[in-house]
Each structure stands twice: as structure tokens, then as C-alpha cells.
Amino acid sequence: MNTVYGEVILITGASSGIGKTLANFLMSKGYKVYGTTRQPVTQEAELFQTSQNGGFLRMIQLDVRSDESIRKALEYIIGREGALHVLINNAGYGIAGSVEDTTAAEAQQQFDTNFFGVLRMCNQVVPIMRRQHKGLIINVSSVAGLISIPFQSMYSASKYAVEALTEALRMEVKPFGIRVTMVEPGDTKTGFTANRQAVAAAGDSIYKERFTRSIQEMARSEQNGPEPKTILRVVAKMLRRKNPPIRTVIGGSYKIIAFLKRILPSRCVEFVVSKVY
């Protein structure tokens, strides 16, 4: 274990995908990892695991949509460990559909987890880290938080919002010894694809044909994408850095896309994305 922050880590959304992979990896490196899931954890094999070098993974129930759920989970961790050194805001999901077909209620649900979930976690974790005079917050964003994707507007919008929150928060809390950064994965092979909720998959939507083609391309890219383990090296590096960068794009091709967005006219980026999706 090599970190400048400490050994106690909390990862939201750790029951599958990126969160689960991260939790097991950090446990294997000797960290004390608390992973969260919205569902009650009942099996001891899932509840608590250990590694040979003293690390462990303990799964606890936490719903990022509930301030009370977050409070109880943090009280449990602080009661056992006396500190919380690293927060990885990973919980999230995606909805897909045209802007016209997406209701305000569906958009609110998307933001309630992806954006307000991050905000709620930060609201309660920052005071803990401030009292410690030390801490690291890693927000899991997405390349979709840099480049909006057609028929994923609400998911993109929620990640754009996380980007803005992260940029402001890191400036606000830096004087207290707290560092804030974000990782931006591209298409990754996880259960995220199967769990995506379509709001325009049926019915007589004028967008149905284009929506269906776009969703199929998204699914193909994700399932042919890299495994979540590609993120492990990036996060491990963040734990060793006193001054982590604002953002880290994960994946060579996505780094190129992010770079091109900075130098190309917006119309060029729009043309390329519209051709792909």
C-alpha cells in the first residue's frame, strides 16, 4: 500500500462493474475498503472479505439518494475506523432516449443518482475530511461528460454537472488539505449496458429508428470496450499523488477525442459524433 491520504476508502456503487473491480483491487493492495450497495447485504461471503496483506472489503448498505442512508453508513465507518481518507463517488446509471421523449420526472431520477448522489456524499464527507485536515475525493465521471451523445442527453447532462461540481469543489476545499479529482472512462465492458433504461424504446416515437440504431452502436462499443480493470492503474496513481489533476481521461482513443474537442471547432466535433451515433 502506498498512499499520501490514508488506508480507509469508501466506494459507492461497489456491487458490480467499475466499483466492484476497484473495491477488490484496493482490498488486494492492503486498503480497508467499504463498498456500498443499495440492496441489503445478507451473505457473509459477500459482506466481508480479506486479503493476505491485511486489506479488507466490507460491503454496507447505502443509497446515495437518501441523506439518512448516507449518514448511517458514515457513522458506521467512523465508528469502526475513526477516519475516512478516500471517497470514490462511483454510483450511477444511465437512461437513453431523445430529449423530446424524456420526461422531467425521468430526468430528475437520472440526476438524483448521478449528480445529487455525488453532492449528498460530498456534503457529508467533506466535514469529516476537513476535521482530519486530509482527504481525497475521486468522482467517476465519463467521456460523455465532455462530449454530449445523442439519445443519451440526460446521462451526459448529469456527468457535465459532475464535472462542474468537481472543478469548483477542488478549489473550495484545497486549503483544508482535501484534494478532489475525477476520472473519465470511455466505453467500458460492464453491466451498465444491460442496466441502461430506455425511455423511447417502444411506441410511435418519431425518433425510434434513429434511437434504436444509436443504442445498438452504444451497446456494441461498450461490450467491445476494455474491462473495468483499465481504471485501476489510474486510481492507484491518484492515491499516491499529493496534487492530482482535475481530470484523467481513460483510454488512448478517448484521450485523442478529448484533445480534439479542445482544438477543433464545435461543428467538427458535432459532425463526427453524429456520424458515429
mmCIF file of C-alpha atoms in Angstrom:
data_model
loop_
_atom_site.group_PDB
_atom_site.id
_atom_site.type_symbol
_atom_site.label_atom_id
_atom_site.label_comp_id
_atom_site.label_asym_id
_atom_site.label_seq_id
_atom_site.Cartn_x
_atom_site.Cartn_y
_atom_site.Cartn_z
ATOM 1 C CA MET A 1 0.000 0.000 0.000
ATOM 2 C CA ASN A 2 1.341 3.411 -0.994
ATOM 3 C CA THR A 3 -0.818 6.455 -0.314
ATOM 4 C CA VAL A 4 -0.473 10.009 0.954
ATOM 5 C CA TYR A 5 -4.038 10.105 2.296
ATOM 6 C CA GLY A 6 -4.662 7.014 4.426
ATOM 7 C CA GLU A 7 -5.984 3.495 4.254
ATOM 8 C CA VAL A 8 -9.768 3.802 4.745
ATOM 9 C CA ILE A 9 -11.661 4.032 1.451
ATOM 10 C CA LEU A 10 -15.387 4.305 0.720
ATOM 11 C CA ILE A 11 -16.623 3.347 -2.767
ATOM 12 C CA THR A 12 -20.250 3.922 -3.742
ATOM 13 C CA GLY A 13 -21.855 1.528 -6.213
ATOM 14 C CA ALA A 14 -19.414 -1.287 -5.464
ATOM 15 C CA SER A 15 -21.706 -4.263 -6.084
ATOM 16 C CA SER A 16 -20.852 -4.538 -9.789
ATOM 17 C CA GLY A 17 -18.860 -3.125 -12.687
ATOM 18 C CA ILE A 18 -16.202 -0.487 -12.125
ATOM 19 C CA GLY A 19 -16.995 -0.117 -8.424
ATOM 20 C CA LYS A 20 -16.676 -3.834 -7.683
ATOM 21 C CA THR A 21 -13.436 -4.134 -9.629
ATOM 22 C CA LEU A 22 -11.973 -1.136 -7.813
ATOM 23 C CA ALA A 23 -13.064 -2.427 -4.416
ATOM 24 C CA ASN A 24 -11.420 -5.824 -4.892
ATOM 25 C CA PHE A 25 -8.265 -4.300 -6.332
ATOM 26 C CA LEU A 26 -7.800 -1.828 -3.479
ATOM 27 C CA MET A 27 -8.504 -4.559 -0.914
ATOM 28 C CA SER A 28 -5.726 -6.632 -2.522
ATOM 29 C CA LYS A 29 -3.353 -3.690 -2.071
ATOM 30 C CA GLY A 30 -3.969 -3.586 1.678
ATOM 31 C CA TYR A 31 -6.612 -0.894 1.959
ATOM 32 C CA LYS A 32 -9.601 -1.008 4.278
ATOM 33 C CA VAL A 33 -12.385 -0.751 1.718
ATOM 34 C CA TYR A 34 -16.041 -0.102 2.451
ATOM 35 C CA GLY A 35 -18.113 -0.789 -0.641
ATOM 36 C CA THR A 36 -21.739 0.225 -0.870
ATOM 37 C CA THR A 37 -24.848 -1.229 -2.418
ATOM 38 C CA ARG A 38 -28.468 -0.137 -2.319
ATOM 39 C CA GLN A 39 -29.594 -3.683 -1.533
ATOM 40 C CA PRO A 40 -29.273 -5.266 1.937
ATOM 41 C CA VAL A 41 -26.181 -7.460 2.228
ATOM 42 C CA THR A 42 -27.108 -10.775 3.804
ATOM 43 C CA GLN A 43 -24.443 -13.332 2.861
ATOM 44 C CA GLU A 44 -21.301 -13.304 4.991
ATOM 45 C CA ALA A 45 -19.162 -14.205 1.962
ATOM 46 C CA GLU A 46 -20.304 -11.013 0.289
ATOM 47 C CA LEU A 47 -20.338 -8.961 3.482
ATOM 48 C CA PHE A 48 -16.673 -9.284 4.406
ATOM 49 C CA GLN A 49 -13.568 -10.390 2.514
ATOM 50 C CA THR A 50 -9.899 -10.098 3.397
ATOM 51 C CA SER A 51 -6.593 -10.120 1.541
ATOM 52 C CA GLN A 52 -3.260 -11.625 2.568
ATOM 53 C CA ASN A 53 -1.659 -8.260 3.296
ATOM 54 C CA GLY A 54 -4.251 -7.045 5.771
ATOM 55 C CA GLY A 55 -6.669 -5.325 3.448
ATOM 56 C CA PHE A 56 -10.374 -5.993 3.547
ATOM 57 C CA LEU A 57 -13.601 -5.282 1.707
ATOM 58 C CA ARG A 58 -16.721 -4.819 3.787
ATOM 59 C CA MET A 59 -19.978 -4.269 1.899
ATOM 60 C CA ILE A 60 -22.521 -1.976 3.544
ATOM 61 C CA GLN A 61 -25.917 -0.667 2.514
ATOM 62 C CA LEU A 62 -26.013 2.924 1.288
ATOM 63 C CA ASP A 63 -28.424 4.675 -1.069
ATOM 64 C CA VAL A 64 -26.927 7.891 -2.457
ATOM 65 C CA ARG A 65 -30.473 9.211 -2.954
ATOM 66 C CA SER A 66 -31.011 9.328 0.815
ATOM 67 C CA ASP A 67 -29.249 11.699 3.233
ATOM 68 C CA GLU A 68 -30.263 9.462 6.130
ATOM 69 C CA SER A 69 -28.819 6.358 4.468
ATOM 70 C CA ILE A 70 -25.549 8.174 3.863
ATOM 71 C CA ARG A 71 -25.425 9.445 7.452
ATOM 72 C CA LYS A 72 -25.910 5.950 8.896
ATOM 73 C CA ALA A 73 -23.243 4.454 6.646
ATOM 74 C CA LEU A 74 -20.704 7.140 7.548
ATOM 75 C CA GLU A 75 -21.438 6.778 11.262
ATOM 76 C CA TYR A 76 -20.787 3.043 10.910
ATOM 77 C CA ILE A 77 -17.438 3.584 9.153
ATOM 78 C CA ILE A 78 -16.238 6.324 11.508
ATOM 79 C CA GLY A 79 -17.372 4.253 14.487
ATOM 80 C CA ARG A 80 -15.166 1.369 13.352
ATOM 81 C CA GLU A 81 -12.190 3.195 11.848
ATOM 82 C CA GLY A 82 -12.206 6.677 13.374
ATOM 83 C CA ALA A 83 -11.492 8.210 9.976
ATOM 84 C CA LEU A 84 -12.346 8.214 6.277
ATOM 85 C CA HIS A 85 -9.456 9.002 3.973
ATOM 86 C CA VAL A 86 -10.727 8.455 0.434
ATOM 87 C CA LEU A 87 -14.189 8.715 -1.132
ATOM 88 C CA ILE A 88 -14.777 7.322 -4.623
ATOM 89 C CA ASN A 89 -18.134 8.504 -5.970
ATOM 90 C CA ASN A 90 -18.913 5.753 -8.453
ATOM 91 C CA ALA A 91 -22.659 5.035 -8.087
ATOM 92 C CA GLY A 92 -24.646 5.822 -11.211
ATOM 93 C CA TYR A 93 -26.778 4.552 -14.069
ATOM 94 C CA GLY A 94 -27.915 5.703 -17.494
ATOM 95 C CA ILE A 95 -31.144 6.437 -19.291
ATOM 96 C CA ALA A 96 -31.392 6.700 -23.058
ATOM 97 C CA GLY A 97 -33.879 8.458 -25.290
ATOM 98 C CA SER A 98 -34.425 11.658 -27.186
ATOM 99 C CA VAL A 99 -34.807 14.920 -25.292
ATOM 100 C CA GLU A 100 -38.377 15.220 -26.565
ATOM 101 C CA ASP A 101 -39.328 11.760 -25.299
ATOM 102 C CA THR A 102 -37.698 12.172 -21.880
ATOM 103 C CA THR A 103 -39.998 13.400 -19.147
ATOM 104 C CA ALA A 104 -38.907 15.772 -16.420
ATOM 105 C CA ALA A 105 -39.539 13.020 -13.879
ATOM 106 C CA GLU A 106 -37.174 10.630 -15.715
ATOM 107 C CA ALA A 107 -34.524 13.329 -15.947
ATOM 108 C CA GLN A 108 -34.884 14.073 -12.235
ATOM 109 C CA GLN A 109 -34.362 10.402 -11.398
ATOM 110 C CA GLN A 110 -31.208 10.364 -13.509
ATOM 111 C CA PHE A 111 -29.828 13.433 -11.769
ATOM 112 C CA ASP A 112 -30.920 12.229 -8.321
ATOM 113 C CA THR A 113 -28.385 9.402 -8.500
ATOM 114 C CA ASN A 114 -25.675 10.628 -10.861
ATOM 115 C CA PHE A 115 -25.394 14.244 -9.697
ATOM 116 C CA PHE A 116 -27.271 14.789 -6.446
ATOM 117 C CA GLY A 117 -25.898 11.476 -5.166
ATOM 118 C CA VAL A 118 -22.380 12.887 -5.580
ATOM 119 C CA LEU A 119 -23.456 16.156 -3.956
ATOM 120 C CA ARG A 120 -25.035 14.373 -0.963
ATOM 121 C CA MET A 121 -21.914 12.280 -0.425
ATOM 122 C CA CYS A 122 -19.659 15.342 -0.585
ATOM 123 C CA ASN A 123 -21.951 17.301 1.755
ATOM 124 C CA GLN A 124 -21.403 14.722 4.491
ATOM 125 C CA VAL A 125 -17.853 13.544 3.751
ATOM 126 C CA VAL A 126 -16.142 16.922 3.340
ATOM 127 C CA PRO A 127 -16.725 17.930 7.005
ATOM 128 C CA ILE A 128 -15.116 14.644 8.112
ATOM 129 C CA MET A 129 -12.080 15.204 5.894
ATOM 130 C CA ARG A 130 -11.890 18.869 6.884
ATOM 131 C CA ARG A 131 -11.598 17.905 10.551
ATOM 132 C CA GLN A 132 -8.847 15.438 9.578
ATOM 133 C CA HIS A 133 -7.059 18.125 7.535
ATOM 134 C CA LYS A 134 -6.628 15.483 4.865
ATOM 135 C CA GLY A 135 -8.619 13.510 2.297
ATOM 136 C CA LEU A 136 -9.121 12.593 -1.341
ATOM 137 C CA ILE A 137 -12.371 12.583 -3.321
ATOM 138 C CA ILE A 138 -12.422 10.828 -6.710
ATOM 139 C CA ASN A 139 -15.548 11.412 -8.786
ATOM 140 C CA VAL A 140 -16.211 8.899 -11.545
ATOM 141 C CA SER A 141 -17.403 10.975 -14.480
ATOM 142 C CA SER A 142 -17.398 9.900 -18.133
ATOM 143 C CA VAL A 143 -16.219 10.927 -21.572
ATOM 144 C CA ALA A 144 -19.939 11.677 -22.001
ATOM 145 C CA GLY A 145 -19.313 14.491 -19.527
ATOM 146 C CA LEU A 146 -17.034 16.088 -22.119
ATOM 147 C CA ILE A 147 -18.902 15.269 -25.317
ATOM 148 C CA SER A 148 -22.690 15.013 -25.275
ATOM 149 C CA ILE A 149 -24.021 11.953 -27.061
ATOM 150 C CA PRO A 150 -27.338 11.940 -28.965
ATOM 151 C CA PHE A 151 -30.078 9.944 -27.234
ATOM 152 C CA GLN A 152 -28.030 9.988 -24.014
ATOM 153 C CA SER A 153 -28.626 13.662 -23.278
ATOM 154 C CA MET A 154 -29.702 13.235 -19.650
ATOM 155 C CA TYR A 155 -26.808 10.921 -18.809
ATOM 156 C CA SER A 156 -24.412 13.336 -20.497
ATOM 157 C CA ALA A 157 -26.009 16.301 -18.720
ATOM 158 C CA SER A 158 -25.664 14.610 -15.319
ATOM 159 C CA LYS A 159 -21.978 13.957 -15.974
ATOM 160 C CA TYR A 160 -21.434 17.508 -17.262
ATOM 161 C CA ALA A 161 -22.873 18.644 -13.923
ATOM 162 C CA VAL A 162 -20.461 16.369 -12.016
ATOM 163 C CA GLU A 163 -17.607 17.918 -13.985
ATOM 164 C CA ALA A 164 -18.649 21.435 -12.933
ATOM 165 C CA LEU A 165 -19.136 20.398 -9.301
ATOM 166 C CA THR A 166 -15.710 18.756 -9.228
ATOM 167 C CA GLU A 167 -13.930 21.774 -10.689
ATOM 168 C CA ALA A 168 -15.477 24.124 -8.119
ATOM 169 C CA LEU A 169 -15.175 21.777 -5.129
ATOM 170 C CA ARG A 170 -11.457 21.160 -5.594
ATOM 171 C CA MET A 171 -10.779 24.907 -5.368
ATOM 172 C CA GLU A 172 -13.030 25.343 -2.329
ATOM 173 C CA VAL A 173 -11.566 22.557 -0.186
ATOM 174 C CA LYS A 174 -7.888 22.690 -1.173
ATOM 175 C CA PRO A 175 -6.994 24.993 1.767
ATOM 176 C CA PHE A 176 -8.236 22.249 4.141
ATOM 177 C CA GLY A 177 -5.882 19.589 2.792
ATOM 178 C CA ILE A 178 -8.606 17.897 0.728
ATOM 179 C CA ARG A 179 -7.896 17.017 -2.890
ATOM 180 C CA VAL A 180 -10.620 16.404 -5.482
ATOM 181 C CA THR A 181 -10.194 14.807 -8.890
ATOM 182 C CA MET A 182 -12.207 12.872 -11.452
ATOM 183 C CA VAL A 183 -11.702 10.006 -13.852
ATOM 184 C CA GLU A 184 -13.447 9.930 -17.214
ATOM 185 C CA PRO A 185 -13.787 6.401 -18.611
ATOM 186 C CA GLY A 186 -14.933 5.836 -22.157
ATOM 187 C CA ASP A 187 -16.938 2.794 -23.257
ATOM 188 C CA THR A 188 -16.257 0.039 -20.724
ATOM 189 C CA LYS A 189 -17.459 -3.556 -20.705
ATOM 190 C CA THR A 190 -19.698 -3.786 -17.618
ATOM 191 C CA GLY A 191 -23.309 -4.477 -16.666
ATOM 192 C CA PHE A 192 -24.012 -0.781 -17.307
ATOM 193 C CA THR A 193 -25.104 -1.630 -20.854
ATOM 194 C CA ALA A 194 -27.783 -4.105 -19.784
ATOM 195 C CA ASN A 195 -28.978 -1.807 -17.000
ATOM 196 C CA ARG A 196 -29.441 1.239 -19.218
ATOM 197 C CA GLN A 197 -33.063 2.355 -19.095
ATOM 198 C CA ALA A 198 -34.595 3.260 -22.442
ATOM 199 C CA VAL A 199 -37.314 5.903 -22.429
ATOM 200 C CA ALA A 200 -38.030 5.710 -26.158
ATOM 201 C CA ALA A 201 -37.564 2.044 -26.990
ATOM 202 C CA ALA A 202 -41.188 1.414 -27.863
ATOM 203 C CA GLY A 203 -44.279 3.217 -29.061
ATOM 204 C CA ASP A 204 -44.628 5.565 -32.007
ATOM 205 C CA SER A 205 -41.766 7.976 -31.289
ATOM 206 C CA ILE A 206 -40.598 9.830 -34.367
ATOM 207 C CA TYR A 207 -37.054 9.116 -33.209
ATOM 208 C CA LYS A 208 -37.478 5.362 -32.795
ATOM 209 C CA GLU A 209 -35.472 4.217 -35.821
ATOM 210 C CA ARG A 210 -32.524 6.541 -35.170
ATOM 211 C CA PHE A 211 -32.731 5.876 -31.438
ATOM 212 C CA THR A 212 -32.568 2.106 -31.988
ATOM 213 C CA ARG A 213 -29.521 2.388 -34.253
ATOM 214 C CA SER A 214 -27.798 4.670 -31.767
ATOM 215 C CA ILE A 215 -28.470 2.360 -28.822
ATOM 216 C CA GLN A 216 -27.188 -0.633 -30.773
ATOM 217 C CA GLU A 217 -23.969 1.238 -31.571
ATOM 218 C CA MET A 218 -23.579 2.250 -27.916
ATOM 219 C CA ALA A 219 -24.050 -1.346 -26.773
ATOM 220 C CA ARG A 220 -21.607 -2.650 -29.367
ATOM 221 C CA SER A 221 -18.936 -0.116 -28.363
ATOM 222 C CA GLU A 222 -19.385 -0.842 -24.666
ATOM 223 C CA GLN A 223 -19.307 -4.610 -24.970
ATOM 224 C CA ASN A 224 -16.237 -4.414 -27.193
ATOM 225 C CA GLY A 225 -14.613 -1.927 -24.857
ATOM 226 C CA PRO A 226 -11.941 -2.627 -22.259
ATOM 227 C CA GLU A 227 -12.642 -4.322 -18.943
ATOM 228 C CA PRO A 228 -13.036 -2.130 -15.815
ATOM 229 C CA LYS A 229 -9.502 -3.068 -14.767
ATOM 230 C CA THR A 230 -8.179 -0.365 -17.117
ATOM 231 C CA ILE A 231 -9.231 2.160 -14.454
ATOM 232 C CA LEU A 232 -7.285 0.502 -11.626
ATOM 233 C CA ARG A 233 -3.880 1.881 -12.552
ATOM 234 C CA VAL A 234 -5.274 5.412 -12.799
ATOM 235 C CA VAL A 235 -6.924 5.290 -9.360
ATOM 236 C CA ALA A 236 -3.849 3.709 -7.755
ATOM 237 C CA LYS A 237 -1.785 6.583 -9.136
ATOM 238 C CA MET A 238 -4.221 9.153 -7.694
ATOM 239 C CA LEU A 239 -3.755 7.688 -4.208
ATOM 240 C CA ARG A 240 -0.026 8.433 -4.439
ATOM 241 C CA ARG A 241 -0.305 11.994 -5.728
ATOM 242 C CA LYS A 242 -0.374 14.988 -3.394
ATOM 243 C CA ASN A 243 -1.824 17.153 -6.154
ATOM 244 C CA PRO A 244 -3.870 15.021 -8.558
ATOM 245 C CA PRO A 245 -5.038 16.579 -11.854
ATOM 246 C CA ILE A 246 -8.533 17.937 -12.363
ATOM 247 C CA ARG A 247 -9.424 15.102 -14.713
ATOM 248 C CA THR A 248 -7.954 11.987 -16.252
ATOM 249 C CA VAL A 249 -9.433 10.573 -19.441
ATOM 250 C CA ILE A 250 -9.091 6.791 -19.522
ATOM 251 C CA GLY A 251 -8.322 5.058 -22.809
ATOM 252 C CA GLY A 252 -5.976 6.096 -25.609
ATOM 253 C CA SER A 253 -8.661 6.752 -28.215
ATOM 254 C CA TYR A 254 -10.725 8.783 -25.748
ATOM 255 C CA LYS A 255 -7.714 10.920 -24.851
ATOM 256 C CA ILE A 256 -7.445 11.766 -28.524
ATOM 257 C CA ILE A 257 -11.162 12.643 -28.666
ATOM 258 C CA ALA A 258 -10.820 14.897 -25.612
ATOM 259 C CA PHE A 259 -7.804 16.605 -27.144
ATOM 260 C CA LEU A 260 -9.546 17.123 -30.481
ATOM 261 C CA LYS A 261 -12.529 18.700 -28.731
ATOM 262 C CA ARG A 262 -10.232 21.328 -27.275
ATOM 263 C CA ILE A 263 -8.687 22.280 -30.615
ATOM 264 C CA LEU A 264 -11.414 21.629 -33.222
ATOM 265 C CA PRO A 265 -14.432 23.851 -33.901
ATOM 266 C CA SER A 266 -17.606 22.630 -32.186
ATOM 267 C CA ARG A 267 -19.232 21.930 -35.553
ATOM 268 C CA CYS A 268 -16.494 19.432 -36.398
ATOM 269 C CA VAL A 269 -16.985 17.574 -33.115
ATOM 270 C CA GLU A 270 -20.751 17.564 -33.643
ATOM 271 C CA PHE A 271 -20.322 16.151 -37.171
ATOM 272 C CA VAL A 272 -18.090 13.293 -36.000
ATOM 273 C CA VAL A 273 -20.292 12.332 -33.020
ATOM 274 C CA SER A 274 -23.468 12.461 -35.110
ATOM 275 C CA LYS A 275 -21.897 10.152 -37.690
ATOM 276 C CA VAL A 276 -20.901 7.620 -35.035
ATOM 277 C CA TYR A 277 -24.241 7.641 -33.175
#
